[in-house]
Amino acid sequence: DTGVSQDPRHKITKRGQNVTFRCDPISEHNRLYWYRQTLGQGPEFLTYFQNEAQLEKSRLLSDRFSAERPKGSFSTLEIQRTEQGDSAMYLCASSLSPFDTQYFGPGTRLTVL
Amino acid sequence: AQTVTQSQPEMSVQEAETVTLSCTYDTSESDYYLFWYKQPPSRQMILVIRQEAYKQQNATENRFSVNFQKAAKSFSLKISDSQLGDAAMYFCAYRSASGNTPLVFGKGTRLSVIA
């Protein structure tokens, strides 16, 4: 069991560029969550998947954000036309079922210049 | 909507001593889960302890224990025999028992351990 992994760990981009992050959950975990954490704050929910189905999206997830989980395994989070306000740590978590503990990855730190 | 409040932005404790981190929450639900997560500097968040609201007994994991007061909507974390490795951000989190809701986190408490 290698845990939840995220790639890249750090991303620096210029305003207006598109970025994509990847999350690999723990094997056989059906639930996958994306959170965003800004400096001095706790993580805030963005969206989650049950297998390949995206079940809920937060109001934080503007139309510039899109997430996918093809085949119910890894997930990607894309941000289009990045803004400086998108600078944050993007955390991925997975759980075996809706009622089980969520295990977090190391996060992707995004800096938008 | 549920909210979680951690009123102590920073705490410090001497090595080997005991420290208590506070957390209060607001919900109209009767069945839910509460969690304490630890986030060491530049490292990933890990679960410290979990409490089911329907259980009256307070959860304990080695040196970590909670004081769960359901009526007061309070969920504090006690760390006994503090170690240098306990230094981290600690987040209190809430989740409805329905299973179809994400975690709701507090803003965190930064714990420093003094040698």
mmCIF file of N, CA, C and O in Angstrom, chain B residues 14-107:
data_model
loop_
_atom_site.group_PDB
_atom_site.id
_atom_site.type_symbol
_atom_site.label_atom_id
_atom_site.label_comp_id
_atom_site.label_asym_id
_atom_site.label_seq_id
_atom_site.Cartn_x
_atom_site.Cartn_y
_atom_site.Cartn_z
ATOM 1 N N GLN B 14 5.807 22.028 26.545
ATOM 2 C CA GLN B 14 7.134 21.501 26.849
ATOM 3 C C GLN B 14 7.137 20.004 26.560
ATOM 4 O O GLN B 14 6.122 19.309 26.770
ATOM 5 N N GLU B 15 8.257 19.539 26.084
ATOM 6 C CA GLU B 15 8.406 18.105 25.851
ATOM 7 C C GLU B 15 8.062 17.336 27.124
ATOM 8 O O GLU B 15 8.419 17.760 28.220
ATOM 9 N N ALA B 16 7.331 16.240 26.942
ATOM 10 C CA ALA B 16 6.892 15.350 28.019
ATOM 11 C C ALA B 16 5.671 15.866 28.789
ATOM 12 O O ALA B 16 5.127 15.135 29.621
ATOM 13 N N GLU B 17 5.254 17.088 28.504
ATOM 14 C CA GLU B 17 4.077 17.624 29.169
ATOM 15 C C GLU B 17 2.814 17.299 28.367
ATOM 16 O O GLU B 17 2.863 16.705 27.286
ATOM 17 N N THR B 18 1.675 17.737 28.911
ATOM 18 C CA THR B 18 0.367 17.482 28.290
ATOM 19 C C THR B 18 -0.218 18.786 27.764
ATOM 20 O O THR B 18 -0.076 19.838 28.404
ATOM 21 N N VAL B 19 -0.858 18.709 26.625
ATOM 22 C CA VAL B 19 -1.487 19.891 26.035
ATOM 23 C C VAL B 19 -2.862 19.499 25.514
ATOM 24 O O VAL B 19 -3.083 18.356 25.098
ATOM 25 N N THR B 20 -3.786 20.451 25.563
ATOM 26 C CA THR B 20 -5.149 20.226 25.068
ATOM 27 C C THR B 20 -5.483 21.255 24.006
ATOM 28 O O THR B 20 -5.352 22.460 24.240
ATOM 29 N N LEU B 21 -5.910 20.774 22.851
ATOM 30 C CA LEU B 21 -6.329 21.629 21.744
ATOM 31 C C LEU B 21 -7.859 21.644 21.681
ATOM 32 O O LEU B 21 -8.489 20.578 21.757
ATOM 33 N N SER B 22 -8.425 22.814 21.512
ATOM 34 C CA SER B 22 -9.877 22.972 21.556
ATOM 35 C C SER B 22 -10.515 22.972 20.176
ATOM 36 O O SER B 22 -9.897 23.394 19.190
ATOM 37 N N CYS B 23 -11.740 22.505 20.139
ATOM 38 C CA CYS B 23 -12.516 22.508 18.897
ATOM 39 C C CYS B 23 -13.995 22.541 19.262
ATOM 40 O O CYS B 23 -14.442 21.784 20.140
ATOM 41 N N THR B 24 -14.723 23.422 18.644
ATOM 42 C CA THR B 24 -16.175 23.412 18.769
ATOM 43 C C THR B 24 -16.769 23.343 17.371
ATOM 44 O O THR B 24 -16.122 23.707 16.382
ATOM 45 N N TYR B 25 -17.981 22.870 17.283
ATOM 46 C CA TYR B 25 -18.612 22.713 15.982
ATOM 47 C C TYR B 25 -20.085 23.059 16.095
ATOM 48 O O TYR B 25 -20.650 23.095 17.192
ATOM 49 N N ASP B 26 -20.685 23.310 14.971
ATOM 50 C CA ASP B 26 -22.100 23.635 14.941
ATOM 51 C C ASP B 26 -22.781 22.744 13.923
ATOM 52 O O ASP B 26 -22.355 22.671 12.767
ATOM 53 N N THR B 27 -23.818 22.062 14.347
ATOM 54 C CA THR B 27 -24.570 21.199 13.458
ATOM 55 C C THR B 27 -25.963 20.990 14.025
ATOM 56 O O THR B 27 -26.169 21.074 15.242
ATOM 57 N N SER B 28 -26.889 20.695 13.139
ATOM 58 C CA SER B 28 -28.237 20.347 13.574
ATOM 59 C C SER B 28 -28.465 18.837 13.482
ATOM 60 O O SER B 28 -29.548 18.349 13.821
ATOM 61 N N GLU B 29 -27.445 18.126 13.042
ATOM 62 C CA GLU B 29 -27.555 16.676 12.897
ATOM 63 C C GLU B 29 -27.262 15.988 14.221
ATOM 64 O O GLU B 29 -26.563 16.528 15.083
ATOM 65 N N SER B 30 -27.775 14.790 14.354
ATOM 66 C CA SER B 30 -27.550 14.026 15.581
ATOM 67 C C SER B 30 -26.506 12.931 15.395
ATOM 68 O O SER B 30 -25.929 12.452 16.375
ATOM 69 N N ASP B 31 -26.261 12.571 14.156
ATOM 70 C CA ASP B 31 -25.313 11.498 13.883
ATOM 71 C C ASP B 31 -24.219 12.015 12.959
ATOM 72 O O ASP B 31 -24.507 12.471 11.843
ATOM 73 N N TYR B 32 -22.986 11.918 13.418
ATOM 74 C CA TYR B 32 -21.878 12.468 12.648
ATOM 75 C C TYR B 32 -20.571 11.908 13.188
ATOM 76 O O TYR B 32 -20.556 11.144 14.161
ATOM 77 N N TYR B 33 -19.490 12.265 12.514
ATOM 78 C CA TYR B 33 -18.158 11.849 12.941
ATOM 79 C C TYR B 33 -17.299 13.097 13.145
ATOM 80 O O TYR B 33 -17.457 14.101 12.441
ATOM 81 N N LEU B 34 -16.371 12.981 14.060
ATOM 82 C CA LEU B 34 -15.407 14.049 14.313
ATOM 83 C C LEU B 34 -14.005 13.481 14.217
ATOM 84 O O LEU B 34 -13.779 12.315 14.583
ATOM 85 N N PHE B 35 -13.096 14.297 13.737
ATOM 86 C CA PHE B 35 -11.735 13.841 13.495
ATOM 87 C C PHE B 35 -10.739 14.896 13.949
ATOM 88 O O PHE B 35 -11.022 16.104 13.930
ATOM 89 N N TRP B 36 -9.558 14.426 14.314
ATOM 90 C CA TRP B 36 -8.394 15.278 14.431
ATOM 91 C C TRP B 36 -7.354 14.773 13.432
ATOM 92 O O TRP B 36 -6.998 13.589 13.438
ATOM 93 N N TYR B 37 -6.908 15.689 12.571
ATOM 94 C CA TYR B 37 -5.853 15.396 11.621
ATOM 95 C C TYR B 37 -4.617 16.205 12.005
ATOM 96 O O TYR B 37 -4.705 17.331 12.482
ATOM 97 N N LYS B 38 -3.457 15.628 11.731
ATOM 98 C CA LYS B 38 -2.162 16.272 11.982
ATOM 99 C C LYS B 38 -1.480 16.524 10.646
ATOM 100 O O LYS B 38 -1.441 15.631 9.788
ATOM 101 N N GLN B 39 -0.971 17.743 10.466
ATOM 102 C CA GLN B 39 -0.253 18.091 9.230
ATOM 103 C C GLN B 39 1.126 18.624 9.607
ATOM 104 O O GLN B 39 1.279 19.816 9.906
ATOM 105 N N PRO B 40 2.155 17.765 9.596
ATOM 106 C CA PRO B 40 3.515 18.236 9.910
ATOM 107 C C PRO B 40 4.004 19.181 8.817
ATOM 108 O O PRO B 40 3.487 19.139 7.689
ATOM 109 N N PRO B 41 4.986 19.997 9.098
ATOM 110 C CA PRO B 41 5.503 20.928 8.090
ATOM 111 C C PRO B 41 5.946 20.199 6.821
ATOM 112 O O PRO B 41 6.717 19.248 6.894
ATOM 113 N N SER B 42 5.419 20.622 5.701
ATOM 114 C CA SER B 42 5.788 20.073 4.394
ATOM 115 C C SER B 42 5.525 18.582 4.273
ATOM 116 O O SER B 42 6.152 17.902 3.451
ATOM 117 N N ARG B 43 4.634 18.080 5.075
ATOM 118 C CA ARG B 43 4.303 16.656 4.983
ATOM 119 C C ARG B 43 2.791 16.492 4.920
ATOM 120 O O ARG B 43 2.043 17.408 5.174
ATOM 121 N N GLN B 44 2.363 15.305 4.554
ATOM 122 C CA GLN B 44 0.944 15.138 4.306
ATOM 123 C C GLN B 44 0.142 14.964 5.581
ATOM 124 O O GLN B 44 0.671 14.619 6.629
ATOM 125 N N MET B 45 -1.130 15.225 5.455
ATOM 126 C CA MET B 45 -2.052 15.175 6.565
ATOM 127 C C MET B 45 -2.338 13.723 6.936
ATOM 128 O O MET B 45 -2.585 12.893 6.069
ATOM 129 N N ILE B 46 -2.293 13.439 8.209
ATOM 130 C CA ILE B 46 -2.581 12.084 8.668
ATOM 131 C C ILE B 46 -3.631 12.127 9.772
ATOM 132 O O ILE B 46 -3.729 13.087 10.529
ATOM 133 N N LEU B 47 -4.423 11.076 9.833
ATOM 134 C CA LEU B 47 -5.465 10.989 10.846
ATOM 135 C C LEU B 47 -4.849 10.675 12.201
ATOM 136 O O LEU B 47 -4.037 9.765 12.323
ATOM 137 N N VAL B 48 -5.251 11.441 13.203
ATOM 138 C CA VAL B 48 -4.802 11.200 14.570
ATOM 139 C C VAL B 48 -5.817 10.357 15.326
ATOM 140 O O VAL B 48 -5.478 9.348 15.951
ATOM 141 N N ILE B 49 -7.082 10.783 15.233
ATOM 142 C CA ILE B 49 -8.107 10.113 16.026
ATOM 143 C C ILE B 49 -9.482 10.423 15.452
ATOM 144 O O ILE B 49 -9.665 11.471 14.827
ATOM 145 N N ARG B 50 -10.402 9.510 15.664
ATOM 146 C CA ARG B 50 -11.757 9.629 15.102
ATOM 147 C C ARG B 50 -12.763 9.289 16.195
ATOM 148 O O ARG B 50 -12.529 8.381 16.999
ATOM 149 N N GLN B 51 -13.882 10.031 16.200
ATOM 150 C CA GLN B 51 -14.929 9.812 17.202
ATOM 151 C C GLN B 51 -16.288 9.735 16.522
ATOM 152 O O GLN B 51 -16.624 10.613 15.720
ATOM 153 N N GLU B 52 -17.033 8.700 16.815
ATOM 154 C CA GLU B 52 -18.399 8.602 16.320
ATOM 155 C C GLU B 52 -19.323 9.274 17.332
ATOM 156 O O GLU B 52 -19.213 9.001 18.524
ATOM 157 N N ALA B 53 -20.226 10.108 16.865
ATOM 158 C CA ALA B 53 -21.065 10.888 17.772
ATOM 159 C C ALA B 53 -21.989 10.020 18.610
ATOM 160 O O ALA B 53 -22.388 10.407 19.710
ATOM 161 N N TYR B 54 -22.348 8.839 18.092
ATOM 162 C CA TYR B 54 -23.276 7.991 18.835
ATOM 163 C C TYR B 54 -22.588 7.247 19.985
ATOM 164 O O TYR B 54 -23.251 6.661 20.833
ATOM 165 N N LYS B 55 -21.263 7.306 20.008
ATOM 166 C CA LYS B 55 -20.517 6.644 21.075
ATOM 167 C C LYS B 55 -20.263 7.629 22.212
ATOM 168 O O LYS B 55 -19.726 8.707 21.996
ATOM 169 N N GLN B 56 -20.641 7.238 23.414
ATOM 170 C CA GLN B 56 -20.402 8.110 24.557
ATOM 171 C C GLN B 56 -18.956 8.036 25.031
ATOM 172 O O GLN B 56 -18.426 8.992 25.593
ATOM 173 N N GLN B 57 -18.326 6.898 24.793
ATOM 174 C CA GLN B 57 -16.949 6.740 25.251
ATOM 175 C C GLN B 57 -16.004 7.553 24.386
ATOM 176 O O GLN B 57 -16.075 7.520 23.153
ATOM 177 N N ASN B 58 -15.107 8.261 25.047
ATOM 178 C CA ASN B 58 -14.134 9.075 24.326
ATOM 179 C C ASN B 58 -13.073 8.192 23.662
ATOM 180 O O ASN B 58 -12.568 7.239 24.263
ATOM 181 N N ALA B 59 -12.730 8.523 22.411
ATOM 182 C CA ALA B 59 -11.726 7.760 21.687
ATOM 183 C C ALA B 59 -10.330 8.019 22.248
ATOM 184 O O ALA B 59 -10.031 9.122 22.727
ATOM 185 N N THR B 60 -9.506 6.981 22.163
ATOM 186 C CA THR B 60 -8.117 7.074 22.620
ATOM 187 C C THR B 60 -7.225 6.326 21.646
ATOM 188 O O THR B 60 -7.580 5.247 21.183
ATOM 189 N N GLU B 61 -6.097 6.951 21.325
ATOM 190 C CA GLU B 61 -5.085 6.316 20.485
ATOM 191 C C GLU B 61 -3.725 6.612 21.094
ATOM 192 O O GLU B 61 -3.146 7.664 20.883
ATOM 193 N N ASN B 62 -3.240 5.665 21.873
ATOM 194 C CA ASN B 62 -1.922 5.822 22.516
ATOM 195 C C ASN B 62 -1.878 7.109 23.344
ATOM 196 O O ASN B 62 -2.635 7.255 24.288
ATOM 197 N N ARG B 63 -1.026 8.058 22.985
ATOM 198 C CA ARG B 63 -0.894 9.295 23.765
ATOM 199 C C ARG B 63 -1.961 10.332 23.447
ATOM 200 O O ARG B 63 -1.997 11.402 24.069
ATOM 201 N N PHE B 64 -2.823 10.025 22.498
ATOM 202 C CA PHE B 64 -3.841 10.972 22.053
ATOM 203 C C PHE B 64 -5.220 10.535 22.548
ATOM 204 O O PHE B 64 -5.589 9.371 22.401
ATOM 205 N N SER B 65 -5.951 11.459 23.117
ATOM 206 C CA SER B 65 -7.309 11.165 23.557
ATOM 207 C C SER B 65 -8.170 12.403 23.325
ATOM 208 O O SER B 65 -7.662 13.510 23.153
ATOM 209 N N VAL B 66 -9.468 12.177 23.280
ATOM 210 C CA VAL B 66 -10.386 13.293 23.062
ATOM 211 C C VAL B 66 -11.335 13.414 24.234
ATOM 212 O O VAL B 66 -11.573 12.463 24.981
ATOM 213 N N ASN B 67 -11.870 14.621 24.391
ATOM 214 C CA ASN B 67 -12.951 14.891 25.325
ATOM 215 C C ASN B 67 -14.125 15.353 24.489
ATOM 216 O O ASN B 67 -14.152 16.499 24.027
ATOM 217 N N PHE B 68 -15.041 14.449 24.246
ATOM 218 C CA PHE B 68 -16.197 14.713 23.377
ATOM 219 C C PHE B 68 -17.391 15.050 24.242
ATOM 220 O O PHE B 68 -17.859 14.222 25.029
ATOM 221 N N GLN B 69 -17.886 16.271 24.106
ATOM 222 C CA GLN B 69 -19.048 16.746 24.842
ATOM 223 C C GLN B 69 -20.126 17.085 23.817
ATOM 224 O O GLN B 69 -20.147 18.186 23.258
ATOM 225 N N LYS B 70 -21.013 16.112 23.566
ATOM 226 C CA LYS B 70 -21.973 16.271 22.477
ATOM 227 C C LYS B 70 -22.934 17.431 22.713
ATOM 228 O O LYS B 70 -23.242 18.193 21.804
ATOM 229 N N ALA B 71 -23.422 17.564 23.930
ATOM 230 C CA ALA B 71 -24.390 18.633 24.210
ATOM 231 C C ALA B 71 -23.747 20.008 24.017
ATOM 232 O O ALA B 71 -24.383 20.938 23.527
ATOM 233 N N ALA B 72 -22.510 20.113 24.388
ATOM 234 C CA ALA B 72 -21.793 21.379 24.258
ATOM 235 C C ALA B 72 -21.180 21.549 22.876
ATOM 236 O O ALA B 72 -20.635 22.616 22.570
ATOM 237 N N LYS B 73 -21.258 20.517 22.048
ATOM 238 C CA LYS B 73 -20.659 20.517 20.716
ATOM 239 C C LYS B 73 -19.181 20.896 20.808
ATOM 240 O O LYS B 73 -18.685 21.794 20.107
ATOM 241 N N SER B 74 -18.502 20.157 21.670
ATOM 242 C CA SER B 74 -17.091 20.405 21.916
ATOM 243 C C SER B 74 -16.312 19.104 21.703
ATOM 244 O O SER B 74 -16.780 18.015 22.074
ATOM 245 N N PHE B 75 -15.121 19.236 21.134
ATOM 246 C CA PHE B 75 -14.333 18.050 20.788
ATOM 247 C C PHE B 75 -12.862 18.403 20.922
ATOM 248 O O PHE B 75 -12.209 18.794 19.964
ATOM 249 N N SER B 76 -12.313 18.285 22.115
ATOM 250 C CA SER B 76 -10.930 18.688 22.337
ATOM 251 C C SER B 76 -9.987 17.489 22.246
ATOM 252 O O SER B 76 -10.381 16.345 22.501
ATOM 253 N N LEU B 77 -8.752 17.778 21.897
ATOM 254 C CA LEU B 77 -7.711 16.750 21.744
ATOM 255 C C LEU B 77 -6.671 16.939 22.833
ATOM 256 O O LEU B 77 -6.133 18.035 22.976
ATOM 257 N N LYS B 78 -6.392 15.887 23.557
ATOM 258 C CA LYS B 78 -5.352 15.919 24.570
ATOM 259 C C LYS B 78 -4.173 15.081 24.110
ATOM 260 O O LYS B 78 -4.337 13.916 23.732
ATOM 261 N N ILE B 79 -3.006 15.703 24.150
ATOM 262 C CA ILE B 79 -1.776 14.994 23.804
ATOM 263 C C ILE B 79 -0.957 14.859 25.081
ATOM 264 O O ILE B 79 -0.573 15.873 25.686
ATOM 265 N N SER B 80 -0.716 13.640 25.486
ATOM 266 C CA SER B 80 0.060 13.375 26.703
ATOM 267 C C SER B 80 1.504 13.066 26.342
ATOM 268 O O SER B 80 1.797 12.598 25.240
ATOM 269 N N ASP B 81 2.409 13.349 27.295
ATOM 270 C CA ASP B 81 3.822 13.035 27.088
ATOM 271 C C ASP B 81 4.289 13.546 25.716
ATOM 272 O O ASP B 81 4.803 12.799 24.881
ATOM 273 N N SER B 82 4.098 14.842 25.495
ATOM 274 C CA SER B 82 4.383 15.432 24.182
ATOM 275 C C SER B 82 5.807 15.162 23.724
ATOM 276 O O SER B 82 6.760 15.195 24.523
ATOM 277 N N GLN B 83 5.926 14.899 22.434
ATOM 278 C CA GLN B 83 7.223 14.628 21.827
ATOM 279 C C GLN B 83 7.507 15.646 20.736
ATOM 280 O O GLN B 83 6.588 16.267 20.200
ATOM 281 N N LEU B 84 8.786 15.795 20.402
ATOM 282 C CA LEU B 84 9.164 16.775 19.385
ATOM 283 C C LEU B 84 8.448 16.497 18.067
ATOM 284 O O LEU B 84 8.090 17.417 17.328
ATOM 285 N N GLY B 85 8.208 15.245 17.773
ATOM 286 C CA GLY B 85 7.525 14.871 16.545
ATOM 287 C C GLY B 85 6.049 15.232 16.512
ATOM 288 O O GLY B 85 5.406 15.106 15.477
ATOM 289 N N ASP B 86 5.522 15.685 17.640
ATOM 290 C CA ASP B 86 4.117 16.112 17.669
ATOM 291 C C ASP B 86 3.936 17.519 17.110
ATOM 292 O O ASP B 86 2.806 17.953 16.884
ATOM 293 N N ALA B 87 5.017 18.222 16.898
ATOM 294 C CA ALA B 87 4.928 19.584 16.367
ATOM 295 C C ALA B 87 4.326 19.551 14.967
ATOM 296 O O ALA B 87 4.825 18.855 14.080
ATOM 297 N N ALA B 88 3.231 20.273 14.791
ATOM 298 C CA ALA B 88 2.495 20.223 13.521
ATOM 299 C C ALA B 88 1.296 21.159 13.601
ATOM 300 O O ALA B 88 1.002 21.731 14.645
ATOM 301 N N MET B 89 0.606 21.287 12.458
ATOM 302 C CA MET B 89 -0.727 21.887 12.460
ATOM 303 C C MET B 89 -1.718 20.773 12.767
ATOM 304 O O MET B 89 -1.624 19.671 12.219
ATOM 305 N N TYR B 90 -2.669 21.078 13.640
ATOM 306 C CA TYR B 90 -3.707 20.118 13.971
ATOM 307 C C TYR B 90 -5.054 20.682 13.525
ATOM 308 O O TYR B 90 -5.422 21.798 13.879
ATOM 309 N N PHE B 91 -5.769 19.874 12.756
ATOM 310 C CA PHE B 91 -7.065 20.290 12.241
ATOM 311 C C PHE B 91 -8.168 19.414 12.822
ATOM 312 O O PHE B 91 -8.071 18.180 12.812
ATOM 313 N N CYS B 92 -9.190 20.063 13.289
ATOM 314 C CA CYS B 92 -10.404 19.389 13.713
ATOM 315 C C CYS B 92 -11.333 19.332 12.504
ATOM 316 O O CYS B 92 -11.402 20.311 11.733
ATOM 317 N N ALA B 93 -12.025 18.234 12.325
ATOM 318 C CA ALA B 93 -12.893 18.099 11.148
ATOM 319 C C ALA B 93 -14.182 17.379 11.518
ATOM 320 O O ALA B 93 -14.205 16.537 12.418
ATOM 321 N N TYR B 94 -15.211 17.711 10.771
ATOM 322 C CA TYR B 94 -16.563 17.162 10.983
ATOM 323 C C TYR B 94 -17.034 16.515 9.704
ATOM 324 O O TYR B 94 -16.734 16.995 8.596
ATOM 325 N N ARG B 95 -17.769 15.424 9.858
ATOM 326 C CA ARG B 95 -18.420 14.833 8.687
ATOM 327 C C ARG B 95 -19.743 14.238 9.085
ATOM 328 O O ARG B 95 -19.848 13.556 10.099
ATOM 329 N N SER B 96 -20.755 14.528 8.300
ATOM 330 C CA SER B 96 -22.066 13.939 8.536
ATOM 331 C C SER B 96 -21.988 12.422 8.429
ATOM 332 O O SER B 96 -21.142 11.893 7.695
ATOM 333 N N ALA B 97 -22.854 11.734 9.123
ATOM 334 C CA ALA B 97 -22.853 10.273 9.072
ATOM 335 C C ALA B 97 -23.464 9.735 7.792
ATOM 336 O O ALA B 97 -23.389 8.540 7.528
ATOM 337 N N SER B 98 -24.049 10.618 6.995
ATOM 338 C CA SER B 98 -24.717 10.152 5.773
ATOM 339 C C SER B 98 -23.732 9.555 4.790
ATOM 340 O O SER B 98 -24.091 8.761 3.940
ATOM 341 N N GLY B 99 -22.477 9.967 4.891
ATOM 342 C CA GLY B 99 -21.477 9.431 3.987
ATOM 343 C C GLY B 99 -21.384 10.163 2.675
ATOM 344 O O GLY B 99 -20.437 9.988 1.924
ATOM 345 N N ASN B 100 -22.356 10.976 2.372
ATOM 346 C CA ASN B 100 -22.334 11.699 1.102
ATOM 347 C C ASN B 100 -21.943 13.150 1.272
ATOM 348 O O ASN B 100 -22.357 14.015 0.505
ATOM 349 N N THR B 101 -21.183 13.406 2.291
ATOM 350 C CA THR B 101 -20.715 14.764 2.520
ATOM 351 C C THR B 101 -19.211 14.734 2.749
ATOM 352 O O THR B 101 -18.678 13.769 3.270
ATOM 353 N N PRO B 102 -18.529 15.795 2.360
ATOM 354 C CA PRO B 102 -17.077 15.843 2.578
ATOM 355 C C PRO B 102 -16.750 16.275 3.998
ATOM 356 O O PRO B 102 -17.644 16.600 4.782
ATOM 357 N N LEU B 103 -15.483 16.295 4.309
ATOM 358 C CA LEU B 103 -15.034 16.790 5.598
ATOM 359 C C LEU B 103 -15.144 18.314 5.639
ATOM 360 O O LEU B 103 -14.858 18.990 4.649
ATOM 361 N N VAL B 104 -15.527 18.831 6.800
ATOM 362 C CA VAL B 104 -15.512 20.264 7.050
ATOM 363 C C VAL B 104 -14.442 20.507 8.107
ATOM 364 O O VAL B 104 -14.513 19.954 9.207
ATOM 365 N N PHE B 105 -13.456 21.325 7.768
ATOM 366 C CA PHE B 105 -12.309 21.530 8.634
ATOM 367 C C PHE B 105 -12.378 22.864 9.369
ATOM 368 O O PHE B 105 -12.946 23.850 8.866
ATOM 369 N N GLY B 106 -11.733 22.900 10.535
ATOM 370 C CA GLY B 106 -11.450 24.157 11.201
ATOM 371 C C GLY B 106 -10.209 24.784 10.593
ATOM 372 O O GLY B 106 -9.584 24.217 9.681
ATOM 373 N N LYS B 107 -9.821 25.944 11.113
ATOM 374 C CA LYS B 107 -8.662 26.659 10.560
ATOM 375 C C LYS B 107 -7.335 26.122 11.070
ATOM 376 O O LYS B 107 -6.285 26.497 10.561
#
